[in-house]
Short mmCIF file of C-alpha atoms in Angstrom, two decimals:
data_model
loop_
_atom_site.label_atom_id
_atom_site.label_comp_id
_atom_site.label_asym_id
_atom_site.label_seq_id
_atom_site.Cartn_x
_atom_site.Cartn_y
_atom_site.Cartn_z
CA UNK A 119 -13.31 60.45 -6.23
CA UNK A 120 -13.82 63.37 -4.04
CA UNK A 121 -17.25 63.95 -5.52
CA UNK A 122 -18.12 60.29 -5.15
CA UNK A 123 -17.04 60.17 -1.56
CA UNK A 124 -19.31 63.03 -0.60
CA UNK A 125 -22.27 60.62 -1.02
CA UNK A 126 -23.67 58.29 1.53
CA UNK A 127 -21.61 55.10 1.54
CA UNK A 128 -23.53 52.30 3.35
CA UNK A 129 -20.54 50.01 3.02
CA UNK A 130 -18.52 52.43 5.23
CA UNK A 131 -21.29 53.29 7.76
CA UNK A 132 -23.45 50.16 7.84
CA UNK A 133 -26.33 52.52 8.27
CA UNK A 134 -29.96 51.43 7.98
CA UNK A 135 -31.39 51.91 4.55
CA UNK A 136 -34.39 54.24 4.81
CA UNK A 137 -37.46 53.58 2.70
CA UNK A 138 -36.38 50.44 0.81
CA UNK A 139 -36.98 51.10 -2.81
CA UNK A 140 -35.35 50.91 -6.22
CA UNK A 141 -36.96 54.19 -7.33
CA UNK A 142 -33.87 56.30 -7.07
CA UNK A 143 -31.71 53.74 -8.82
CA UNK A 144 -34.26 53.33 -11.59
CA UNK A 145 -34.36 57.16 -11.92
CA UNK A 146 -30.49 57.30 -12.23
CA UNK A 147 -30.55 54.52 -14.74
CA UNK A 148 -33.20 56.24 -16.80
CA UNK A 149 -31.23 59.55 -17.03
CA UNK A 150 -28.15 57.47 -18.12
CA UNK A 151 -30.21 56.05 -20.94
CA UNK A 152 -31.16 52.77 -19.20
CA UNK A 153 -27.81 51.12 -20.10
CA UNK A 154 -28.82 47.82 -18.40
CA UNK A 155 -31.05 47.10 -21.34
CA UNK A 156 -28.15 47.01 -23.79
CA UNK A 157 -26.68 43.74 -22.88
CA UNK A 158 -27.64 40.35 -21.30
CA UNK A 159 -26.62 39.60 -17.80
CA UNK A 160 -25.98 36.96 -15.18
CA UNK A 161 -27.05 38.29 -11.80
CA UNK A 162 -25.54 36.79 -8.68
CA UNK A 163 -26.46 36.88 -5.01
CA UNK A 164 -25.64 34.77 -1.94
CA UNK A 165 -24.18 35.15 1.54
CA UNK A 166 -20.78 33.67 0.59
CA UNK A 167 -18.97 32.94 -2.62
CA UNK A 168 -20.72 35.32 -4.97
CA UNK A 169 -17.65 37.31 -5.78
CA UNK A 170 -15.54 34.11 -6.53
CA UNK A 171 -18.51 32.75 -8.63
CA UNK A 172 -18.81 35.97 -10.52
CA UNK A 173 -15.11 35.99 -11.58
CA UNK A 174 -15.22 32.24 -12.52
CA UNK A 175 -18.36 32.86 -14.76
CA UNK A 176 -16.55 35.76 -16.43
CA UNK A 177 -13.46 33.58 -17.10
CA UNK A 178 -15.70 30.98 -18.58
CA UNK A 179 -17.33 33.54 -20.86
CA UNK A 180 -13.89 34.90 -21.88
CA UNK A 181 -12.76 31.36 -22.71
CA UNK A 182 -15.85 31.03 -24.94
CA UNK A 183 -14.77 34.13 -26.85
CA UNK A 184 -17.19 36.57 -25.29
CA UNK A 185 -16.36 40.13 -24.15
CA UNK A 186 -17.65 40.13 -20.66
CA UNK A 187 -18.03 42.97 -18.11
CA UNK A 188 -17.92 42.22 -14.49
CA UNK A 189 -19.21 44.32 -11.55
CA UNK A 190 -18.31 43.16 -8.10
CA UNK A 191 -18.04 44.54 -4.60
CA UNK A 192 -16.43 45.43 -2.26
CA UNK A 193 -12.90 45.87 -3.69
CA UNK A 194 -9.79 44.53 -2.00
CA UNK A 195 -6.91 47.00 -3.03
CA UNK A 196 -8.39 49.49 -5.55
CA UNK A 197 -11.84 50.77 -6.42
CA UNK A 198 -11.07 50.04 -10.10
CA UNK A 199 -11.46 46.38 -9.26
CA UNK A 200 -15.20 46.72 -9.07
CA UNK A 201 -15.60 47.36 -12.81
CA UNK A 202 -13.74 45.00 -15.04
CA UNK A 203 -13.67 44.49 -18.76
CA UNK A 204 -12.28 41.16 -20.17
CA UNK A 205 -11.07 40.36 -16.68
CA UNK A 206 -9.10 43.56 -16.16
CA UNK A 207 -10.04 46.43 -13.91
CA UNK A 208 -10.86 49.73 -15.76
CA UNK A 209 -7.99 52.14 -15.64
CA UNK A 210 -8.01 55.51 -13.83
CA UNK A 211 -8.85 57.54 -16.93
CA UNK A 212 -11.77 55.37 -17.74
CA UNK A 213 -13.11 55.27 -14.23
CA UNK A 214 -12.75 59.15 -13.98
CA UNK A 215 -14.62 59.58 -17.34
CA UNK A 216 -17.47 57.21 -16.15
CA UNK A 217 -17.88 59.02 -12.85
CA UNK A 218 -17.80 62.35 -14.59
CA UNK A 219 -20.61 61.29 -16.91
CA UNK A 220 -22.66 60.09 -13.87
CA UNK A 221 -21.90 63.39 -12.07
CA UNK A 222 -23.24 65.46 -14.97
CA UNK A 223 -26.51 63.71 -15.26
CA UNK A 224 -26.95 63.62 -11.47
CA UNK A 225 -26.42 67.37 -11.20
CA UNK A 226 -28.64 68.09 -14.15
CA UNK A 227 -31.49 65.86 -12.86
CA UNK A 228 -31.44 66.68 -9.18
CA UNK A 229 -31.27 62.98 -8.20
CA UNK A 230 -29.43 62.35 -4.97
CA UNK A 231 -27.96 58.85 -5.37
CA UNK A 232 -25.79 56.87 -2.79
CA UNK A 233 -22.12 55.98 -3.28
CA UNK A 234 -23.08 52.41 -4.34
CA UNK A 235 -25.77 53.63 -6.71
CA UNK A 236 -23.25 55.89 -8.48
CA UNK A 237 -20.85 53.16 -8.90
CA UNK A 238 -23.57 50.73 -10.22
CA UNK A 239 -24.61 53.46 -12.72
CA UNK A 240 -21.07 53.90 -13.82
CA UNK A 241 -20.61 50.17 -14.31
CA UNK A 242 -23.76 49.82 -16.25
CA UNK A 243 -22.90 52.72 -18.48
CA UNK A 244 -19.38 51.29 -19.03
CA UNK A 245 -20.74 48.00 -20.16
CA UNK A 246 -23.20 49.60 -22.62
CA UNK A 247 -20.56 51.99 -23.99
CA UNK A 248 -18.15 49.19 -24.61
CA UNK A 249 -20.80 46.88 -26.12
CA UNK A 250 -20.03 43.81 -23.87
CA UNK A 251 -21.46 40.58 -25.05
CA UNK A 252 -22.60 39.83 -21.52
CA UNK A 253 -22.30 41.35 -17.96
CA UNK A 254 -21.80 39.43 -14.81
CA UNK A 255 -23.26 41.50 -12.01
CA UNK A 256 -22.68 40.75 -8.26
CA UNK A 257 -25.31 42.02 -5.78
CA UNK A 258 -23.89 44.42 -3.17
CA UNK A 259 -26.30 43.41 -0.30
CA UNK A 260 -29.15 40.86 -0.24
CA UNK A 261 -30.76 41.45 -3.55
CA UNK A 262 -34.41 42.64 -3.81
CA UNK A 263 -33.66 46.34 -3.14
CA UNK A 264 -29.99 46.38 -4.06
CA UNK A 265 -29.01 48.95 -6.69
CA UNK A 266 -27.94 46.19 -9.08
CA UNK A 267 -31.55 44.94 -9.31
CA UNK A 268 -32.44 47.22 -12.05
CA UNK A 269 -30.78 44.58 -14.11
CA UNK A 270 -32.97 41.79 -15.48
CA UNK A 271 -30.59 38.80 -15.53
CA UNK A 272 -31.35 36.08 -18.01
CA UNK A 273 -29.62 33.86 -15.46
CA UNK A 274 -29.94 34.40 -11.69
CA UNK A 275 -27.49 32.63 -9.47
CA UNK A 276 -27.96 32.27 -5.65
CA UNK A 277 -24.90 30.70 -4.01
CA UNK A 278 -26.28 30.09 -0.60
CA UNK A 279 -28.24 31.57 2.38
CA UNK A 280 -26.21 32.20 5.42
CA UNK A 281 -26.06 34.30 8.58
CA UNK A 282 -25.08 37.71 7.47
CA UNK A 283 -27.11 40.97 7.36
CA UNK A 284 -29.60 39.55 9.78
CA UNK A 285 -30.38 39.76 13.50
CA UNK A 286 -30.65 35.95 13.62
CA UNK A 287 -34.29 36.13 15.01
CA UNK A 288 -37.03 33.54 14.25
CA UNK A 289 -37.53 32.91 10.60
CA UNK A 290 -34.42 34.63 9.58
CA UNK A 291 -33.35 32.07 6.88
CA UNK A 292 -36.66 32.48 5.08
CA UNK A 293 -36.50 36.27 5.42
CA UNK A 294 -32.94 36.40 3.88
CA UNK A 295 -33.97 33.92 1.20
CA UNK A 296 -36.98 36.14 0.23
CA UNK A 297 -34.63 39.15 -0.09
CA UNK A 298 -32.21 37.18 -2.25
CA UNK A 299 -35.04 35.72 -4.45
CA UNK A 300 -35.84 39.30 -5.48
CA UNK A 301 -33.19 39.14 -8.17
CA UNK A 302 -35.02 36.17 -9.87
CA UNK A 303 -37.13 37.75 -12.65
CA UNK A 304 -40.05 35.86 -14.23
CA UNK A 305 -38.75 33.83 -17.07
CA UNK A 306 -35.05 33.78 -15.89
CA UNK A 307 -33.24 30.56 -15.34
CA UNK A 308 -32.42 30.14 -11.63
CA UNK A 309 -29.16 28.47 -10.67
CA UNK A 310 -29.74 27.60 -6.92
CA UNK A 311 -26.77 26.64 -4.80
CA UNK A 312 -28.65 26.64 -1.52
CA UNK A 313 -29.63 23.13 -0.59
CA UNK A 314 -32.10 23.67 2.23
CA UNK A 315 -35.37 22.21 0.91
CA UNK A 316 -37.44 24.39 3.17
CA UNK A 317 -36.26 27.44 1.22
CA UNK A 318 -36.61 26.03 -2.31
CA UNK A 319 -40.31 27.26 -2.55
CA UNK A 320 -39.20 30.83 -1.62
CA UNK A 321 -37.14 31.01 -4.75
CA UNK A 322 -39.54 29.05 -7.02
CA UNK A 323 -42.29 31.57 -6.12
CA UNK A 324 -40.29 34.23 -8.04
CA UNK A 325 -41.34 32.58 -11.31
CA UNK A 326 -38.11 31.41 -13.01
CA UNK A 327 -38.67 29.48 -16.27
CA UNK A 328 -36.62 26.65 -14.78
CA UNK A 329 -34.50 26.03 -11.73
CA UNK A 330 -31.16 24.08 -11.66
CA UNK A 331 -30.57 22.61 -8.20
CA UNK A 332 -27.21 21.86 -6.60
CA UNK A 333 -27.02 18.01 -5.94
CA UNK A 334 -29.64 17.28 -8.52
CA UNK A 335 -28.83 19.22 -11.74
CA UNK A 336 -25.15 20.06 -10.93
CA UNK A 337 -22.61 19.12 -8.44
CA UNK A 338 -18.90 18.94 -7.65
CA UNK A 339 -18.35 15.16 -7.72
CA UNK A 340 -14.60 15.26 -6.88
CA UNK A 341 -12.68 17.89 -5.03
CA UNK A 342 -9.08 16.92 -4.26
CA UNK A 343 -6.25 18.86 -2.90
CA UNK A 344 -3.46 19.65 -5.45
CA UNK A 345 -0.35 21.80 -5.51
CA UNK A 346 -1.58 25.37 -5.76
CA UNK A 347 -5.36 24.60 -5.81
CA UNK A 348 -7.84 21.88 -6.32
CA UNK A 349 -8.55 19.05 -8.89
CA UNK A 350 -12.28 18.79 -9.59
CA UNK A 351 -14.80 16.62 -11.41
CA UNK A 352 -18.01 18.53 -12.05
CA UNK A 353 -21.23 17.11 -13.17
CA UNK A 354 -23.76 19.60 -14.83
CA UNK A 355 -25.30 19.39 -18.26
CA UNK A 356 -21.95 18.09 -19.32
CA UNK A 357 -19.33 16.17 -17.27
CA UNK A 358 -15.97 17.82 -16.67
CA UNK A 359 -13.17 15.79 -15.30
CA UNK A 360 -9.61 16.60 -14.01
CA UNK A 361 -10.16 20.26 -13.88
CA UNK A 362 -7.31 22.14 -12.12
CA UNK A 363 -8.74 25.20 -10.32
CA UNK A 364 -5.93 27.51 -9.08
CA UNK A 365 -7.76 28.53 -5.91
CA UNK A 366 -7.42 27.27 -2.35
CA UNK A 367 -10.31 25.96 -0.27
CA UNK A 368 -12.70 23.06 -0.78
CA UNK A 369 -15.61 25.58 -0.96
CA UNK A 370 -14.18 26.87 -4.23
CA UNK A 371 -15.17 23.56 -5.83
CA UNK A 372 -18.76 24.43 -5.13
CA UNK A 373 -18.29 27.84 -6.56
CA UNK A 374 -16.93 26.35 -9.70
CA UNK A 375 -19.86 24.00 -10.10
CA UNK A 376 -22.19 26.97 -9.75
CA UNK A 377 -20.25 28.84 -12.42
CA UNK A 378 -20.35 26.12 -14.86
CA UNK A 379 -24.11 25.50 -14.34
CA UNK A 380 -24.71 29.27 -14.82
CA UNK A 381 -22.78 29.34 -18.07
CA UNK A 382 -24.51 26.21 -19.35
CA UNK A 383 -27.85 27.92 -18.63
CA UNK A 384 -26.75 31.03 -20.49
CA UNK A 385 -25.71 29.11 -23.64
CA UNK A 386 -28.32 26.45 -23.35
CA UNK A 387 -25.65 23.78 -23.78
CA UNK A 388 -22.64 22.20 -22.16
CA UNK A 389 -19.25 23.91 -22.68
CA UNK A 390 -16.23 22.35 -24.31
CA UNK A 391 -14.07 20.76 -21.57
CA UNK A 392 -10.83 22.14 -22.92
CA UNK A 393 -12.22 25.67 -22.63
CA UNK A 394 -13.32 25.04 -19.07
CA UNK A 395 -9.83 23.76 -18.18
CA UNK A 396 -8.39 26.97 -19.67
CA UNK A 397 -10.70 29.19 -17.75
CA UNK A 398 -10.10 27.60 -14.32
CA UNK A 399 -6.23 27.31 -14.68
CA UNK A 400 -4.46 30.45 -13.39
CA UNK A 401 -7.60 32.09 -12.18
CA UNK A 402 -6.18 33.77 -8.94
CA UNK A 403 -8.50 35.97 -6.91
CA UNK A 404 -7.37 38.84 -4.63
CA UNK A 405 -8.20 38.32 -1.01
CA UNK A 406 -9.51 34.75 -1.36
CA UNK A 407 -7.05 32.46 0.43
CA UNK A 408 -4.47 34.27 -1.52
CA UNK A 409 -0.79 33.49 -1.03
CA UNK A 410 0.94 36.96 -0.91
CA UNK A 411 4.29 35.92 0.76
CA UNK A 412 6.63 33.04 1.54
CA UNK A 413 9.11 32.23 4.26
CA UNK A 414 7.00 32.60 6.27
CA UNK A 415 3.96 31.86 4.23
CA UNK A 416 1.46 34.72 4.33
CA UNK A 417 -2.16 34.08 3.25
CA UNK A 418 -4.94 36.69 3.20
CA UNK A 419 -8.65 35.90 3.11
CA UNK A 420 -11.69 38.19 3.29
CA UNK A 421 -13.89 35.83 5.39
CA UNK A 422 -16.14 38.24 7.38
CA UNK A 423 -19.02 36.05 8.67
CA UNK A 424 -19.36 32.76 10.49
CA UNK A 425 -19.83 30.61 7.44
CA UNK A 426 -16.85 32.25 5.64
CA UNK A 427 -14.70 31.83 8.80
CA UNK A 428 -15.61 28.21 9.07
CA UNK A 429 -14.64 27.65 5.43
CA UNK A 430 -11.37 29.46 5.97
CA UNK A 431 -10.64 27.26 8.99
CA UNK A 432 -11.19 24.11 6.95
CA UNK A 433 -8.90 25.42 4.20
CA UNK A 434 -6.17 26.01 6.75
CA UNK A 435 -6.52 22.52 8.02
CA UNK A 436 -6.41 20.96 4.54
CA UNK A 437 -4.68 23.24 2.04
CA UNK A 438 -2.11 24.67 4.45
CA UNK A 439 -1.68 21.72 6.86
CA UNK A 440 2.03 21.65 6.43
CA UNK A 441 2.69 24.87 8.42
CA UNK A 442 4.65 24.39 11.62
CA UNK A 443 2.83 27.07 13.51
CA UNK A 444 -0.03 29.46 12.59
CA UNK A 445 -0.11 33.18 13.49
CA UNK A 446 -3.34 35.07 12.83
CA UNK A 447 -3.93 38.65 12.15
CA UNK A 448 -7.67 39.43 12.45
CA UNK A 449 -9.75 42.51 12.31
CA UNK A 450 -13.46 42.84 11.84
CA UNK A 451 -16.42 45.17 11.53
CA UNK A 452 -18.62 46.38 14.39
CA UNK A 453 -21.78 44.28 13.38
CA UNK A 454 -19.74 40.96 13.84
CA UNK A 455 -19.70 38.68 16.90
CA UNK A 456 -15.97 38.52 17.58
CA UNK A 457 -15.93 35.56 19.88
CA UNK A 458 -17.97 33.48 17.39
CA UNK A 459 -15.70 34.56 14.55
CA UNK A 460 -12.66 33.61 16.62
CA UNK A 461 -14.22 30.21 17.35
CA UNK A 462 -15.21 29.48 13.74
CA UNK A 463 -11.80 30.52 12.24
CA UNK A 464 -9.92 28.43 14.82
CA UNK A 465 -8.15 31.21 16.55
CA UNK A 466 -7.98 29.19 19.92
CA UNK A 467 -5.48 26.80 18.16
CA UNK A 468 -3.12 29.39 16.73
CA UNK A 469 0.25 30.26 18.17
CA UNK A 470 -0.60 33.91 18.51
CA UNK A 471 -3.55 36.14 17.51
CA UNK A 472 -2.74 39.70 16.52
CA UNK A 473 -5.89 41.77 16.61
CA UNK A 474 -5.91 44.86 14.34
CA UNK A 475 -8.33 47.62 13.43
CA UNK A 476 -10.08 47.20 10.08
CA UNK A 477 -9.59 50.47 8.17
CA UNK A 478 -13.21 51.52 8.13
CA UNK A 479 -15.50 53.62 10.35
CA UNK A 480 -17.11 50.29 11.27
CA UNK A 481 -13.90 48.67 12.33
CA UNK A 482 -13.66 47.29 15.93
CA UNK A 483 -10.58 48.74 17.67
CA UNK A 484 -7.79 46.24 17.96
CA UNK A 485 -7.58 46.57 21.80
CA UNK A 486 -11.22 45.77 22.13
CA UNK A 487 -10.88 42.59 20.01
CA UNK A 488 -7.82 41.56 22.02
CA UNK A 489 -9.80 42.00 25.32
CA UNK A 490 -12.50 39.71 24.00
CA UNK A 491 -9.86 37.12 22.78
CA UNK A 492 -7.90 37.30 25.99
CA UNK A 493 -11.07 36.70 28.08
CA UNK A 494 -11.67 33.65 25.95
CA UNK A 495 -8.16 32.19 26.72
CA UNK A 496 -6.64 33.08 23.32
CA UNK A 497 -3.01 34.30 23.45
CA UNK A 498 -3.15 37.68 21.70
CA UNK A 499 -1.61 41.05 21.07
CA UNK A 500 -3.15 44.20 19.63
CA UNK A 501 -1.67 46.21 16.80
CA UNK A 502 -3.91 48.92 15.34
CA UNK A 503 -2.51 49.35 11.85
CA UNK A 504 -3.11 46.13 9.76
CA UNK A 505 0.04 46.47 7.80
CA UNK A 506 1.98 46.81 10.96
CA UNK A 507 0.17 43.87 12.49
CA UNK A 508 1.14 41.70 9.58
CA UNK A 509 4.78 42.79 9.80
CA UNK A 510 4.69 41.97 13.60
CA UNK A 511 3.38 38.52 12.93
CA UNK A 512 5.99 37.94 10.20
CA UNK A 513 8.79 39.02 12.54
CA UNK A 514 7.71 36.46 15.06
CA UNK A 515 7.22 33.59 12.54
CA UNK A 516 9.89 31.46 11.13
CA UNK A 517 10.25 30.01 7.49
CA UNK A 518 7.98 27.14 8.12
CA UNK A 519 5.18 29.01 9.81
CA UNK A 520 1.93 30.53 8.40
CA UNK A 521 0.72 34.06 8.88
CA UNK A 522 -3.03 34.11 8.19
CA UNK A 523 -4.73 37.47 7.67
CA UNK A 524 -8.63 37.61 7.80
CA UNK A 525 -11.79 38.87 9.27
CA UNK A 526 -12.57 41.52 6.60
CA UNK A 527 -11.80 42.29 3.06
CA UNK A 528 -10.67 45.72 4.40
CA UNK A 529 -8.00 43.95 6.36
CA UNK A 530 -7.05 41.74 3.54
CA UNK A 531 -6.71 44.75 1.25
CA UNK A 532 -4.49 46.46 3.82
CA UNK A 533 -2.34 43.38 4.11
CA UNK A 534 -1.86 43.10 0.38
CA UNK A 535 -0.85 46.71 0.12
CA UNK A 536 1.68 46.40 2.97
CA UNK A 537 5.14 47.29 1.59
CA UNK A 538 6.76 44.24 3.27
CA UNK A 539 4.17 41.78 1.80
CA UNK A 540 4.49 41.13 -1.92
CA UNK A 541 2.43 38.85 -4.17
CA UNK A 542 4.05 35.46 -4.36
CA UNK A 543 5.15 33.64 -7.47
CA UNK A 544 2.14 31.68 -8.76
CA UNK A 545 2.35 27.90 -8.09
CA UNK A 546 2.88 25.94 -11.32
CA UNK A 547 1.02 22.62 -11.94
#
């Protein structure tokens, strides 16, 4: 880990990538033996929902009896979460061995990879060494020049195109779509969750063998609130009814439809309904509207951009509408627009906003966030440490209240790791 952390980590610095190119990652993959050629892959990008969709796809593969590897980012509580085999994060010894292998070839070859490129190389090597039947690979950022794009996915999934990693200037949607379309390799099946017809041609120009469109080829036809999650009807190649998805938030129904369409595309046929039900029940995802405490109810969510914040607000209004009062603990990164995030997430309506500092060099200081919130008329307090901020909100709340922690996966991870916040017993259904 000490060796890994000596390398440039764009997640931590949000620095500009110089000389956009896959050459360095291709060179690293080559000296590792091009492990990405040893297994088929489903490659996923999108502004929001790609991590949830990746895990749902992996669970569907597991229910079908496949040994699946999953590579996602960022992690919530532990770096091990990024590389998973059969739904379980690799253990410390395995991760150490993988990083040691990458280190040896890096030092022998003279390649100078970034932090994320090293982790990507370790994941690809892991999946090849364990002979996975399929790998589910989530893009780190955008797509075209992302380190994961050395993978040629048989199925490419695009969840959506939203306002993230962009200056919002004229034509930004088409520009972001073009970057994401870079993961679509000629001949792959594209599963397109973005519904803007003006962007469809951007993706089709990448040359997929066929394109499955949300609203035409697959859709979430029913999405009802249930105890501990949602009840869904999904129409894709097959029709799947009365599926219980143990995740909060209406948006997870859309992610589930994407996951099903992607797996159908991979197998070339509908999936048995009973296996889909098995995959979706008990799914649980860290940091995605995750209940980690009760009395008061404590929910953590990694919403970190306007679209994600809006989806979180809608979930609070529907899935957690029974709370007497809502206390919010929010921290975010420097590149965000705090006032817009506060508006989208509904901070104006909460009992108290506790701002905190996300544990990252990019984190906006809690006092700065509190000043912005106060100027907007939001009742707020600042507590620098995220764990202490959660404890402060818990102390002010009563048993019927909700403490909602959001703004960044870094903050969500810190809240999950707080000693006074423990994962709650899973809802039964």
